[in-house]
Short mmCIF file of N, CA and C and ligand atoms in Angstrom, two decimals:
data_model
loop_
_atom_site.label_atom_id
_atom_site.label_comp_id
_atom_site.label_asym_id
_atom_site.label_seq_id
_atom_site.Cartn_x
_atom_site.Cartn_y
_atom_site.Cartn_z
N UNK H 1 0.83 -1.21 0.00
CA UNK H 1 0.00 0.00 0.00
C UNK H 1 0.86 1.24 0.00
N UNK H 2 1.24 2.10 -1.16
CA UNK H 2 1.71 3.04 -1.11
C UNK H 2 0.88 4.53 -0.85
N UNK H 3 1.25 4.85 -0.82
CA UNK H 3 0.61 6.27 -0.41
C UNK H 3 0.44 7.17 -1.66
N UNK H 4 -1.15 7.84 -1.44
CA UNK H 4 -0.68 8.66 -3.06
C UNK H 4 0.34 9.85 -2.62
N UNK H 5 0.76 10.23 -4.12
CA UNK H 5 2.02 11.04 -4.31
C UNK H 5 0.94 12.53 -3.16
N UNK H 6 1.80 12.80 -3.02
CA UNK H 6 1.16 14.39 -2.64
C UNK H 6 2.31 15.50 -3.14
N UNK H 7 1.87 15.91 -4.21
CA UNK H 7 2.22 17.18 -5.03
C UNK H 7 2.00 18.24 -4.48
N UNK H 8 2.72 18.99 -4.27
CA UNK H 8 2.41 20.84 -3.88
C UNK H 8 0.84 21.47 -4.76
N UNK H 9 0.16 21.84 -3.90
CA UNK H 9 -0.78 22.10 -4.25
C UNK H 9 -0.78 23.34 -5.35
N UNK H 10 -0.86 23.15 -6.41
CA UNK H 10 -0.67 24.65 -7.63
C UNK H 10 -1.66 25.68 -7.02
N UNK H 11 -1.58 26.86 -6.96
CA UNK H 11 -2.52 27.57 -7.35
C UNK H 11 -2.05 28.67 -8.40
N UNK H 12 -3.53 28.44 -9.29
CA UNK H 12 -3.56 29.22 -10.37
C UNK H 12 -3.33 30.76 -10.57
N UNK H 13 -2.09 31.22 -11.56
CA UNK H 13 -1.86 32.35 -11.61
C UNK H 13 -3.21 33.17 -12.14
N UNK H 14 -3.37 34.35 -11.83
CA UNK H 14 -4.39 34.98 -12.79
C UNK H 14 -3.85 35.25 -14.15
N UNK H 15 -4.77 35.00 -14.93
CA UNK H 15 -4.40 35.13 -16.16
C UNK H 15 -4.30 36.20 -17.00
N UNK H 16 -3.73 36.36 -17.99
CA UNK H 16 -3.56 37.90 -18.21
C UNK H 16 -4.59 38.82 -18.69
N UNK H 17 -6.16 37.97 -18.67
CA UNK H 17 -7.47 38.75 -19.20
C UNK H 17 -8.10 38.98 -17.43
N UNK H 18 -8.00 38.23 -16.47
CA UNK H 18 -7.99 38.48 -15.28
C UNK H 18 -7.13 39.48 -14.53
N UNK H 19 -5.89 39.69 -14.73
CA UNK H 19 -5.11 40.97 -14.34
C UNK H 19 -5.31 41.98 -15.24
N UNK H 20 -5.84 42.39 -16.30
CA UNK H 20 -6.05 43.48 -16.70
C UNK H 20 -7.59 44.35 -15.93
N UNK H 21 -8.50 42.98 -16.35
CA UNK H 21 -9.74 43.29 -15.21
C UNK H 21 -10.06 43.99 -14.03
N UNK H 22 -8.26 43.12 -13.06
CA UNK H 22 -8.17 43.71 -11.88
C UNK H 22 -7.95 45.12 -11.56
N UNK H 23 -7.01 45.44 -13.20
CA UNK H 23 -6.77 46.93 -13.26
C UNK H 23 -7.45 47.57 -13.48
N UNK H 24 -8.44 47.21 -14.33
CA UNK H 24 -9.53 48.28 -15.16
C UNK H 24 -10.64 48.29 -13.56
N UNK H 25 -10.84 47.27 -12.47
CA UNK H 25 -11.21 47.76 -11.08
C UNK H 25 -10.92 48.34 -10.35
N UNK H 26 -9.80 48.27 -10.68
CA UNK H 26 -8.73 49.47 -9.49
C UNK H 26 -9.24 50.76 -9.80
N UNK H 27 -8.59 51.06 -10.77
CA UNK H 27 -9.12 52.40 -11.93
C UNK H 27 -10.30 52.69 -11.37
N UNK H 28 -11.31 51.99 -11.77
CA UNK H 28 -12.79 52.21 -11.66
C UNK H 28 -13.34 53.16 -10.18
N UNK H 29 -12.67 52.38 -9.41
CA UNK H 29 -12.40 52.33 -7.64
C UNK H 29 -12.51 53.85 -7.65
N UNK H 30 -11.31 54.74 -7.97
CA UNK H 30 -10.82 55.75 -8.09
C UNK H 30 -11.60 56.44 -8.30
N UNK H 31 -11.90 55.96 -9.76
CA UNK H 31 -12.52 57.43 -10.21
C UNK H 31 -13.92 57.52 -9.59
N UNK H 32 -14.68 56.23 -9.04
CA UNK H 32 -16.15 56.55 -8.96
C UNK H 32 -15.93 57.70 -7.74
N UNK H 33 -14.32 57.52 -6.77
CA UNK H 33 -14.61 58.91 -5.59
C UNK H 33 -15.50 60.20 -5.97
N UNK H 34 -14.91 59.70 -7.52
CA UNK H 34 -15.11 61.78 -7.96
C UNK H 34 -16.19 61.79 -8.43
N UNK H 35 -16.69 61.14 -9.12
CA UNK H 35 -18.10 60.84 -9.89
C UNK H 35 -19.09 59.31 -9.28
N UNK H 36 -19.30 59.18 -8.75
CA UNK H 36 -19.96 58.30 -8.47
C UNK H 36 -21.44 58.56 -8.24
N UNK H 37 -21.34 59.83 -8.53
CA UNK H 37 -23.20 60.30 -8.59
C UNK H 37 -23.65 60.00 -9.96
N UNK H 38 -22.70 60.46 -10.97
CA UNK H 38 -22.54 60.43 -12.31
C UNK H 38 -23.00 58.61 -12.88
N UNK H 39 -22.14 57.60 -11.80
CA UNK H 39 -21.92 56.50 -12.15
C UNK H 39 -23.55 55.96 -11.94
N UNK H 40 -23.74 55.96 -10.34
CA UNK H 40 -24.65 56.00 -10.20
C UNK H 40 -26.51 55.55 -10.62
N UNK H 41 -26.09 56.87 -10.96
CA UNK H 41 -27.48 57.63 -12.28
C UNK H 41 -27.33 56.06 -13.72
N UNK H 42 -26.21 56.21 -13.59
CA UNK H 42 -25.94 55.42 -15.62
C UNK H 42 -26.42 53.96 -14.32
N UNK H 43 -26.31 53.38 -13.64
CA UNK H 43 -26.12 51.64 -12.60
C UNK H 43 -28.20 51.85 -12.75
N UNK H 44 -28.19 53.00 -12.05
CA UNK H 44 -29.80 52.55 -11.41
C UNK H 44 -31.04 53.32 -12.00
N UNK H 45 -30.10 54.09 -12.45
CA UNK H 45 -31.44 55.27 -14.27
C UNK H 45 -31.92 56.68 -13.23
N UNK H 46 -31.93 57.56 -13.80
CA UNK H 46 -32.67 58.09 -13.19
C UNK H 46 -33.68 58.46 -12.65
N UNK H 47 -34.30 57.65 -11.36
CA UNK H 47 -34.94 57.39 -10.84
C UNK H 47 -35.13 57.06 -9.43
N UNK H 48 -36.02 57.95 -8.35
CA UNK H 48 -35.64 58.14 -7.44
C UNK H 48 -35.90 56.59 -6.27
N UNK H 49 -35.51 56.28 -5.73
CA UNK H 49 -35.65 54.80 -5.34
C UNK H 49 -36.77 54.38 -4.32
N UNK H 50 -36.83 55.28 -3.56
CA UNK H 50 -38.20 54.87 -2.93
C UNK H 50 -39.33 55.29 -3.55
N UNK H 51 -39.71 57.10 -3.81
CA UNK H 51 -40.89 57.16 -4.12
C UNK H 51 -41.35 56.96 -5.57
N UNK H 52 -40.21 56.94 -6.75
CA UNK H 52 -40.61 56.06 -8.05
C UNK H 52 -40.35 57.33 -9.20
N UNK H 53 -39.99 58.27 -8.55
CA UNK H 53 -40.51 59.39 -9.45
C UNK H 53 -39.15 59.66 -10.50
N UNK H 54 -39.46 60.14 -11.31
CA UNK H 54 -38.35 59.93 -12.87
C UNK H 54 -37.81 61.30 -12.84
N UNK H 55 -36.77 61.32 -13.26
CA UNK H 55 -36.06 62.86 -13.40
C UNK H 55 -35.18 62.58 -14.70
N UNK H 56 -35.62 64.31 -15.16
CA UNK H 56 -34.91 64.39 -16.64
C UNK H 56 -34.11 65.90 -16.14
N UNK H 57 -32.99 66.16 -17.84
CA UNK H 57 -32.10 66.47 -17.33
C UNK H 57 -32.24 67.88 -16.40
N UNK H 58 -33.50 68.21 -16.94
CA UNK H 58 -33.17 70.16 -15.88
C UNK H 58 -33.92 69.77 -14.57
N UNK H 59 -34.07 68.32 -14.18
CA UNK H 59 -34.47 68.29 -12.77
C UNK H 59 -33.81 67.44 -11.96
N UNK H 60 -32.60 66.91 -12.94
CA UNK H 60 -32.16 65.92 -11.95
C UNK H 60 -30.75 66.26 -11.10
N UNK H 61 -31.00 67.30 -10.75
CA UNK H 61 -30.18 67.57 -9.88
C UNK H 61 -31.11 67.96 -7.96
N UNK H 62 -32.10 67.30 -8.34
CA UNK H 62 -32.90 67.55 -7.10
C UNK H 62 -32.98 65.98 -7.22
N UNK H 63 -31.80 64.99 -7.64
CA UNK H 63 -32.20 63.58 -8.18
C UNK H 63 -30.16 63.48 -6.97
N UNK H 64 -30.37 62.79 -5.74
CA UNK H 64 -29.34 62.76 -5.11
C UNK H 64 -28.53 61.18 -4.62
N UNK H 65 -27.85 60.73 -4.42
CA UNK H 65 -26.84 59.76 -4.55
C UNK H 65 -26.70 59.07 -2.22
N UNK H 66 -27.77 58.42 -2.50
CA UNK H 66 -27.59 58.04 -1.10
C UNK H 66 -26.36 57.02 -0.77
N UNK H 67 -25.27 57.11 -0.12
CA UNK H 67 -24.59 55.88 0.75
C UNK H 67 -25.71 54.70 1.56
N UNK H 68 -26.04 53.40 0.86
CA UNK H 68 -26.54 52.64 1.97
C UNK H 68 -26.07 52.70 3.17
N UNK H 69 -24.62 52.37 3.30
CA UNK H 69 -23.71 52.20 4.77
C UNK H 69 -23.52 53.50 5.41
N UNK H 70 -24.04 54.41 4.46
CA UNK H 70 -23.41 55.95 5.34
C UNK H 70 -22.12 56.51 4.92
N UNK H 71 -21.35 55.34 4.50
CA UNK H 71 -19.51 55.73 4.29
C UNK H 71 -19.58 56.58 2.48
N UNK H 72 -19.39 57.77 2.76
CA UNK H 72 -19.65 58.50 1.50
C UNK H 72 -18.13 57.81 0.98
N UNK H 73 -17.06 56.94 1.43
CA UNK H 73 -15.65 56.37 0.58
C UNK H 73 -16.21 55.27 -0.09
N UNK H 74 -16.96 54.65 0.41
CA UNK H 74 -17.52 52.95 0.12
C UNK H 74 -18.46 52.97 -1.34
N UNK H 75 -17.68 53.34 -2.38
CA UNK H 75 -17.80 53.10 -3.69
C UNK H 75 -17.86 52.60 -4.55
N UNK H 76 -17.96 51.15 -4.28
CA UNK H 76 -18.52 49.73 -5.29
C UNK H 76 -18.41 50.23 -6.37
N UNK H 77 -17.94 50.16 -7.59
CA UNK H 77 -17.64 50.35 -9.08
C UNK H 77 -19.27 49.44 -9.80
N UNK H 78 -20.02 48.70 -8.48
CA UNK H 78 -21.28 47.97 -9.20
C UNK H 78 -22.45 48.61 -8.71
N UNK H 79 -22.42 50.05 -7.84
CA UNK H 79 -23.25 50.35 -7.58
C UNK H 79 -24.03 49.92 -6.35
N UNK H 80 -23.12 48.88 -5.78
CA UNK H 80 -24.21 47.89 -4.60
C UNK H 80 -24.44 49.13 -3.21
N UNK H 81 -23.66 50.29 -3.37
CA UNK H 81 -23.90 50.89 -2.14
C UNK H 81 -24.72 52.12 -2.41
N UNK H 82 -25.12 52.56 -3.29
CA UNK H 82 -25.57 53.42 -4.02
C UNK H 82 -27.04 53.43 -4.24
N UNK H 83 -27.68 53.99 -3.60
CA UNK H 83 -29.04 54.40 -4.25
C UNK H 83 -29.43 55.72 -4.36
N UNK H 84 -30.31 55.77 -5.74
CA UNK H 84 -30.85 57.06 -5.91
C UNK H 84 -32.04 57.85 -5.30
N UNK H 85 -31.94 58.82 -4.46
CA UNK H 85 -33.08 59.47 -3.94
C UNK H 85 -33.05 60.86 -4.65
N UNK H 86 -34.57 61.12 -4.26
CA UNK H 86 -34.89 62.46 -4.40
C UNK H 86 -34.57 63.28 -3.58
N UNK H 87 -34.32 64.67 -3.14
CA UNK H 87 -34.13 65.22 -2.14
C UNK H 87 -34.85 65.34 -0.96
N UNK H 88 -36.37 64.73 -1.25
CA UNK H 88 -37.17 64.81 -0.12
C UNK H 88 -36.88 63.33 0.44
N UNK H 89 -36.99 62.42 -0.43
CA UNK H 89 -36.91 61.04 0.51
C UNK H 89 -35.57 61.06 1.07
N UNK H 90 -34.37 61.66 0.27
CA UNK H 90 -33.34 61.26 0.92
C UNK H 90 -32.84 62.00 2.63
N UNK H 91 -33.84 63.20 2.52
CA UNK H 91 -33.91 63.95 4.06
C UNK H 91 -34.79 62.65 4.82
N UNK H 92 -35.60 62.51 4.26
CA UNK H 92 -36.37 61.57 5.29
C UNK H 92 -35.35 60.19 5.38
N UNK H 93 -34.80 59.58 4.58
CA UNK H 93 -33.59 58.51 4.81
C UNK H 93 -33.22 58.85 5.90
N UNK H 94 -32.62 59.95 6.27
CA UNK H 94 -31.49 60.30 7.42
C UNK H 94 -31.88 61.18 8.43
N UNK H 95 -33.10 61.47 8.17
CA UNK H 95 -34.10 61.68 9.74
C UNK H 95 -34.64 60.59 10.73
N UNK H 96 -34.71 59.49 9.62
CA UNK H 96 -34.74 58.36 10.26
C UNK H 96 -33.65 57.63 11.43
N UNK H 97 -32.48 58.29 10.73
CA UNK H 97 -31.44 58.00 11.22
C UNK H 97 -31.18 56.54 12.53
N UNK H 98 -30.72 56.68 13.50
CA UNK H 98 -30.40 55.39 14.09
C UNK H 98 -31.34 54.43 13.80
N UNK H 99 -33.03 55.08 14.42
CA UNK H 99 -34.00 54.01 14.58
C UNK H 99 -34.65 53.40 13.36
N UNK H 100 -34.53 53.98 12.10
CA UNK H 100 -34.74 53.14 10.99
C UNK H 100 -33.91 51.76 10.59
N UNK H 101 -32.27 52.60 11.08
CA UNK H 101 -31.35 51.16 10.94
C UNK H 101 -31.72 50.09 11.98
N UNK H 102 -31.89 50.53 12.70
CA UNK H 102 -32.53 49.45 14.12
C UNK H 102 -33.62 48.82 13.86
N UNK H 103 -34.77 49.50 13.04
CA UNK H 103 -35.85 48.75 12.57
C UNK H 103 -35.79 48.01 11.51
N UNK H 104 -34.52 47.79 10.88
CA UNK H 104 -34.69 47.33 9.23
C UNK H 104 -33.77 45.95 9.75
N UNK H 105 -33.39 46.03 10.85
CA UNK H 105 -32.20 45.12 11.02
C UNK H 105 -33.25 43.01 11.79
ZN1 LIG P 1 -38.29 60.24 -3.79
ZN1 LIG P 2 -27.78 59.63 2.23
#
């Protein structure tokens, strides 16, 4: 009864369509700091997320860029932290403040 061989376990290099990816994320990372309202808008349309209401271009600047987590750095390049409010829901978002997070939890 021999034993099987045990080979060093490989792990796979990323490949060079996978390291470019990683770069074109990095990148992404960056720039959404500066624009990520911009990004945003193009991920989830313009459209305000709770109350439904549509904004075109000479109104959508009353069309505002909520942080789910609060962390205005936490910039997902996919949009996952990002929702779009209006200026009225998004005051009411954060009037809610502690006890909404406490109630949603
Ligand atoms: Zn709204
Ligand atoms: Zn907010």
């Amino acid at each position: 009864m021999a034993g099987r061989p045990r080979g060093p376990r490989t792990v796979p290099l990323p490949s060079a369509e996978q390291a470019s990816a990683l770069v074109k994320q990095m990148r992404g990372e960056m720039e959404s700091n500066s624009n990520y309202r911009t990004k945003s808008l193009k991920i989830h349309g313009p459209i305000c997320a709770k109350c439904g209401r549509e904004f075109d271009a000479s109104s959508l600047n009353q069309l505002t860029v909520h942080h789910k987590d609060g962390n205005h750095n936490n910039n997902p390049a996919d949009g996952s932290n990002w929702e779009n409010l209006c200026i009225h829901c998004h005051e009411d978002e954060h009037s809610r403040g502690l006890l909404g997070d406490y109630l949603s939890k």
